[in-house]
Short mmCIF file of C-alpha atoms in Angstrom, two decimals:
data_model
loop_
_atom_site.label_atom_id
_atom_site.label_comp_id
_atom_site.label_asym_id
_atom_site.label_seq_id
_atom_site.Cartn_x
_atom_site.Cartn_y
_atom_site.Cartn_z
CA MET A 1 -0.04 -0.13 0.02
CA TRP A 2 1.13 3.48 -0.85
CA LEU A 3 0.64 6.68 0.98
CA GLN A 4 0.92 10.09 -0.47
CA CYS A 5 1.14 12.81 1.64
CA PRO A 6 1.56 16.10 -0.21
CA GLN A 7 3.44 18.91 1.99
CA GLY A 8 1.04 22.30 1.73
CA ALA A 9 -1.64 20.08 0.56
CA GLU A 10 -3.90 21.51 3.40
CA ARG A 11 -3.73 24.63 1.72
CA GLY A 12 -4.48 23.52 -1.25
CA ALA A 13 -1.07 23.68 -2.64
CA ASN A 14 -0.57 21.87 -6.80
CA LEU A 15 1.22 18.60 -6.09
CA LEU A 16 4.31 19.97 -7.94
CA GLY A 17 7.48 18.07 -7.96
CA GLY A 18 9.03 17.45 -4.67
CA ARG A 19 6.02 18.32 -2.58
CA ALA A 20 4.98 14.50 -2.80
CA VAL A 21 6.35 12.21 -0.40
CA ARG A 22 5.40 8.17 -1.04
CA TYR A 23 5.29 5.76 2.04
CA GLN A 24 5.08 2.13 1.67
CA LEU A 25 3.17 0.23 4.01
CA HIS A 26 4.42 -3.53 4.18
CA GLY A 27 2.51 -6.47 5.94
CA LEU A 28 3.46 -7.31 9.71
CA THR A 29 6.89 -7.45 10.70
CA ALA A 30 8.17 -9.10 13.88
CA ARG A 31 8.91 -5.66 15.59
CA GLU A 32 5.09 -4.74 15.08
CA LEU A 33 3.71 -8.34 16.64
CA ASP A 34 6.23 -7.92 19.35
CA ALA A 35 5.10 -10.47 22.26
CA ASP A 36 2.93 -12.39 19.52
CA PHE A 37 5.45 -12.87 17.13
CA ASP A 38 5.41 -16.64 15.97
CA LEU A 39 7.50 -17.11 13.17
CA THR A 40 5.79 -20.76 12.33
CA ARG A 41 2.62 -19.17 12.15
CA LEU A 42 3.63 -16.12 9.78
CA LEU A 43 5.31 -18.53 7.30
CA ASN A 44 1.82 -20.29 7.33
CA HIS A 45 -0.63 -17.75 7.85
CA GLY A 46 1.14 -14.73 5.80
CA TYR A 47 2.06 -11.20 6.86
CA LEU A 48 -1.67 -9.86 6.33
CA PRO A 49 -3.11 -9.16 9.85
CA ARG A 50 -6.26 -10.33 9.47
CA MET A 51 -4.86 -13.71 7.93
CA TYR A 52 -2.28 -14.01 10.86
CA ALA A 53 -5.23 -13.58 13.60
CA SER A 54 -7.05 -15.83 11.78
CA ALA A 55 -7.61 -20.04 12.86
CA ARG A 56 -8.36 -21.22 9.45
CA PRO A 57 -6.61 -18.50 7.01
CA ALA A 58 -6.85 -20.96 4.25
CA ARG A 59 -10.29 -19.62 3.57
CA LEU A 60 -9.25 -15.99 3.66
CA LEU A 61 -6.33 -16.17 1.56
CA ASP A 62 -8.27 -18.26 -1.39
CA ALA A 63 -10.59 -15.29 -1.35
CA TYR A 64 -8.01 -12.92 -1.40
CA VAL A 65 -6.45 -14.49 -4.50
CA ALA A 66 -9.48 -15.47 -6.53
CA ASP A 67 -11.04 -11.98 -5.41
CA TYR A 68 -8.56 -9.79 -5.66
CA LEU A 69 -5.54 -11.35 -7.65
CA LYS A 70 -7.76 -12.47 -10.25
CA GLU A 71 -11.23 -10.81 -10.52
CA GLU A 72 -9.82 -7.00 -9.53
CA VAL A 73 -7.01 -7.37 -11.70
CA ALA A 74 -9.28 -8.49 -14.76
CA ALA A 75 -11.85 -5.73 -14.35
CA GLU A 76 -9.78 -2.90 -14.00
CA GLY A 77 -8.29 -4.79 -17.61
CA LEU A 78 -4.92 -5.32 -16.80
CA VAL A 79 -4.94 -8.56 -18.64
CA ARG A 80 -7.13 -10.07 -21.72
CA ASN A 81 -7.03 -13.18 -20.72
CA LEU A 82 -7.60 -14.44 -17.03
CA PRO A 83 -7.34 -18.18 -17.26
CA ALA A 84 -3.82 -17.20 -18.65
CA PHE A 85 -3.14 -14.70 -15.80
CA SER A 86 -3.73 -17.33 -13.00
CA GLY A 87 -1.79 -20.12 -14.62
CA PHE A 88 1.21 -17.57 -14.82
CA LEU A 89 0.39 -16.53 -10.75
CA ASP A 90 0.61 -20.56 -10.19
CA VAL A 91 3.96 -20.49 -11.65
CA ALA A 92 5.27 -17.04 -10.27
CA ALA A 93 4.68 -18.58 -7.28
CA LEU A 94 6.16 -21.62 -7.65
CA GLY A 95 9.47 -19.47 -8.09
CA ASP A 96 9.01 -16.93 -5.28
CA THR A 97 12.66 -15.62 -4.14
CA GLU A 98 14.03 -17.40 -7.29
CA MET A 99 15.67 -15.72 -10.52
CA VAL A 100 12.98 -15.24 -13.23
CA ASN A 101 13.49 -17.46 -16.43
CA PHE A 102 11.07 -16.07 -18.63
CA SER A 103 11.61 -19.33 -21.12
CA ASN A 104 10.66 -21.26 -17.80
CA ILE A 105 7.46 -19.68 -17.65
CA TYR A 106 6.37 -20.06 -20.93
CA ARG A 107 7.29 -23.72 -21.28
CA ALA A 108 5.61 -24.39 -17.77
CA GLY A 109 2.36 -23.51 -20.41
CA VAL A 110 1.98 -19.75 -20.19
CA ARG A 111 1.30 -19.19 -23.68
CA ARG A 112 3.32 -15.70 -25.03
CA HIS A 113 0.64 -14.49 -26.84
CA GLN A 114 -2.19 -15.09 -24.26
CA SER A 115 -0.47 -13.13 -21.08
CA PRO A 116 3.25 -11.96 -21.84
CA ALA A 117 5.22 -12.42 -18.60
CA ARG A 118 6.83 -9.52 -18.32
CA GLY A 119 3.93 -7.33 -18.39
CA CYS A 120 2.08 -9.68 -15.59
CA TYR A 121 5.12 -9.16 -13.45
CA GLU A 122 4.73 -5.69 -13.89
CA ILE A 123 0.95 -5.75 -12.87
CA LEU A 124 2.16 -7.57 -9.92
CA GLU A 125 4.50 -5.16 -9.01
CA ASP A 126 2.21 -2.25 -9.32
CA ALA A 127 -0.51 -3.49 -7.37
CA LEU A 128 2.01 -3.86 -4.48
CA LEU A 129 1.86 -7.54 -4.63
CA GLY A 130 5.40 -8.29 -5.24
CA ARG A 131 8.65 -6.56 -6.17
CA TRP A 132 11.81 -7.23 -7.76
CA LEU A 133 14.81 -7.98 -6.33
CA PRO A 134 17.64 -6.97 -8.69
CA ALA A 135 21.05 -8.40 -9.03
CA PHE A 136 24.51 -6.38 -7.56
CA ARG A 137 26.41 -5.54 -10.27
CA ARG A 138 28.65 -2.52 -9.39
CA ARG A 139 32.63 -2.92 -9.53
CA PRO A 140 32.52 -7.08 -10.39
CA LYS A 141 35.95 -8.72 -10.44
CA ARG A 142 34.62 -11.77 -11.62
CA ARG A 143 31.61 -12.91 -14.02
CA VAL A 144 27.90 -12.14 -11.98
CA VAL A 145 24.43 -13.06 -12.82
CA ALA A 146 22.42 -9.85 -13.92
CA ALA A 147 19.04 -11.60 -14.09
CA PRO A 148 16.80 -10.10 -11.17
CA LYS A 149 14.44 -12.06 -8.60
CA PHE A 150 11.22 -11.96 -8.10
CA CYS A 151 9.46 -11.73 -3.86
CA PHE A 152 5.56 -11.93 -3.26
CA ALA A 153 4.89 -9.40 -0.76
CA ASP A 154 3.06 -11.81 1.18
CA VAL A 155 4.37 -15.03 1.98
CA GLY A 156 1.17 -16.50 2.66
CA VAL A 157 -0.28 -15.66 -0.88
CA ALA A 158 2.67 -17.59 -2.53
CA ASN A 159 2.06 -20.89 -0.04
CA ARG A 160 -1.85 -20.92 -1.29
CA LEU A 161 -0.80 -20.23 -5.36
CA ALA A 162 1.98 -22.81 -5.22
CA ARG A 163 -0.07 -25.30 -2.75
CA ARG A 164 2.54 -25.73 -0.58
CA GLY A 165 0.35 -27.05 2.52
CA GLN A 166 1.03 -26.59 5.81
CA LEU A 167 4.96 -25.49 6.42
CA LEU A 168 6.94 -27.86 8.76
CA PRO A 169 10.36 -26.87 10.52
CA GLY A 170 12.98 -28.20 8.98
CA SER A 171 11.47 -28.76 5.53
CA GLU A 172 12.37 -27.46 2.09
CA LEU A 173 9.49 -25.19 1.48
CA TYR A 174 9.98 -23.88 5.06
CA GLY A 175 13.40 -22.87 4.07
CA LYS A 176 12.02 -21.07 1.34
CA ALA A 177 9.01 -19.29 3.18
CA PHE A 178 12.01 -18.02 5.52
CA GLU A 179 14.16 -16.74 3.00
CA ASN A 180 10.82 -14.45 1.90
CA TRP A 181 10.25 -13.71 5.62
CA VAL A 182 14.10 -12.45 5.57
CA PHE A 183 13.16 -10.17 2.39
CA HIS A 184 10.33 -9.10 3.79
CA GLU A 185 11.60 -7.48 6.99
CA LEU A 186 14.79 -5.93 4.81
CA ALA A 187 12.38 -4.08 2.76
CA ALA A 188 10.36 -3.28 5.49
CA PHE A 189 13.34 -2.12 7.20
CA ALA A 190 14.60 0.08 4.28
CA ASP A 191 11.32 1.46 3.78
CA TYR A 192 10.27 2.41 6.99
CA GLN A 193 13.79 3.83 8.13
CA ALA A 194 14.33 5.91 4.54
CA PHE A 195 17.33 3.77 4.13
CA ASP A 196 19.65 5.27 1.79
CA GLY A 197 20.74 2.13 -0.27
CA GLU A 198 19.05 -0.34 -2.37
CA LEU A 199 18.44 -4.32 -1.63
CA THR A 200 19.99 -6.96 -3.98
CA TYR A 201 21.56 -10.39 -4.27
CA TRP A 202 24.80 -10.96 -5.63
CA ARG A 203 25.69 -13.98 -7.91
CA LEU A 204 28.59 -15.81 -9.28
CA ALA A 205 27.58 -16.69 -12.90
CA GLY A 206 29.04 -20.48 -11.09
CA GLY A 207 26.49 -20.47 -8.50
CA THR A 208 27.63 -18.88 -5.62
CA GLU A 209 25.68 -16.51 -4.12
CA VAL A 210 24.61 -14.42 -1.08
CA ASP A 211 20.81 -14.23 -0.94
CA PHE A 212 20.31 -10.06 0.16
CA ILE A 213 22.49 -7.44 -0.01
CA LEU A 214 21.29 -4.23 1.62
CA GLY A 215 22.62 -1.18 0.06
CA ASP A 216 26.42 -0.68 -1.54
CA MET A 217 27.49 -3.57 0.68
CA ARG A 218 26.63 -2.27 4.10
CA LEU A 219 25.07 -5.47 5.05
CA ALA A 220 25.15 -8.77 3.12
CA VAL A 221 23.05 -11.38 4.33
CA GLU A 222 22.21 -15.14 3.99
CA ALA A 223 19.25 -16.75 5.26
CA LYS A 224 19.65 -20.23 6.09
CA ALA A 225 16.57 -22.56 7.98
CA SER A 226 19.03 -24.74 9.89
CA LYS A 227 19.78 -25.33 13.50
CA HIS A 228 23.36 -25.80 12.62
CA ILE A 229 25.30 -23.56 10.16
CA VAL A 230 28.58 -25.05 8.54
CA SER A 231 30.77 -24.13 6.42
CA ASN A 232 28.73 -24.67 3.12
CA HIS A 233 26.43 -22.41 4.50
CA LEU A 234 29.42 -19.65 4.07
CA LYS A 235 30.45 -20.17 0.93
CA GLY A 236 28.66 -17.19 -0.35
CA LEU A 237 29.35 -14.65 2.30
CA ARG A 238 33.31 -15.86 2.16
CA SER A 239 33.20 -15.50 -1.75
CA LEU A 240 31.99 -12.26 -1.77
CA VAL A 241 34.53 -10.66 0.47
CA LYS A 242 37.12 -11.77 -2.25
CA ASP A 243 35.34 -9.62 -4.88
CA HIS A 244 34.46 -7.05 -2.23
CA PRO A 245 36.82 -6.73 0.42
CA GLY A 246 35.24 -3.03 2.04
CA VAL A 247 31.59 -5.35 2.73
CA GLY A 248 30.19 -4.13 5.93
CA ARG A 249 28.62 -6.37 8.28
CA ARG A 250 28.14 -10.39 6.75
CA VAL A 251 25.31 -12.13 8.78
CA VAL A 252 23.57 -15.49 8.73
CA ALA A 253 20.43 -15.70 9.86
CA CYS A 254 19.01 -19.03 11.02
CA PHE A 255 17.95 -20.83 13.92
CA GLU A 256 20.66 -22.08 16.32
CA SER A 257 20.22 -21.68 19.26
CA ARG A 258 22.80 -18.74 20.15
CA ALA A 259 24.68 -16.02 18.48
CA ARG A 260 28.11 -16.30 17.42
CA ARG A 261 30.82 -15.15 15.33
CA THR A 262 33.43 -16.75 12.69
CA ASP A 263 36.71 -16.53 12.66
CA ASP A 264 36.58 -14.84 9.68
CA GLY A 265 34.09 -12.32 10.72
CA ILE A 266 30.75 -13.73 9.85
CA ASP A 267 27.90 -13.10 12.39
CA ILE A 268 25.39 -16.38 12.97
CA LEU A 269 22.46 -15.07 14.52
CA PRO A 270 19.30 -16.86 15.79
CA ALA A 271 16.11 -15.27 13.57
CA ALA A 272 15.22 -13.15 16.57
CA THR A 273 18.45 -11.90 17.69
CA PHE A 274 19.01 -10.96 13.46
CA ILE A 275 15.52 -9.24 13.78
CA GLN A 276 16.68 -7.35 17.15
CA MET A 277 19.60 -6.19 15.99
CA LEU A 278 18.05 -5.00 12.26
CA CYS A 279 15.40 -2.64 14.16
CA ASP A 280 17.92 -0.95 16.25
CA GLY A 281 20.12 -0.16 13.62
CA ASP A 282 23.18 -2.64 14.97
CA LEU A 283 23.55 -4.41 11.35
CA ALA A 284 23.42 -1.30 8.92
#
């Protein structure tokens, strides 16, 4: 949701350049939930307040998907072919937090002439249902990937569209939803704190990557839904510092029981500690 707050609007001034400020409202964050924060519930129900509070969010999410994502988009004339757009939504949800490969979307049954994928992603972005996560490409020493990722704004919606069912800690899909949540918290932090920097990800052509980069290498974050972080989990963060020795904080958000730091300066943080430090401004 976007809010425009025109400076001088109470005096009837025209909305000229520099007189309108835009604020984006995200779904529920851990800090807003405070004592009511339950990560597993959040990853299953989503960030929308009504869904999070509901004992049976599936019906509400299905209604939201049917009434808003499909019918309202069609009513506004944003797409010509509703069934094709519905098929696109299902495929896009399966690729939540992953690099967008338009060829794969078309091979999955979304025909180019019925529902151009690029235009469909633009609709989702314009409707604030998701946002791009571009690749960090400044000052590369090695060949890096340029393709963007796309992340749904609400993990509950992505869950229903992808038919994930109940997400249990330790499962692969739980880890995927956890990555969406870390993105959600970083995006909300950047917007609410008016952070002067872009949220991106970094990936080498060979596949080594870091999930999130905040600003010009101010903060690098890996999201790992694991109770035990091993050397293989740190490969991306260790490779990153070789190309960008000036990188600021390197962090793994995970489910280890206590915070610790590796010999080469990587912070291993339980999810709750990660959020506390992020919100307090101790990370970026």
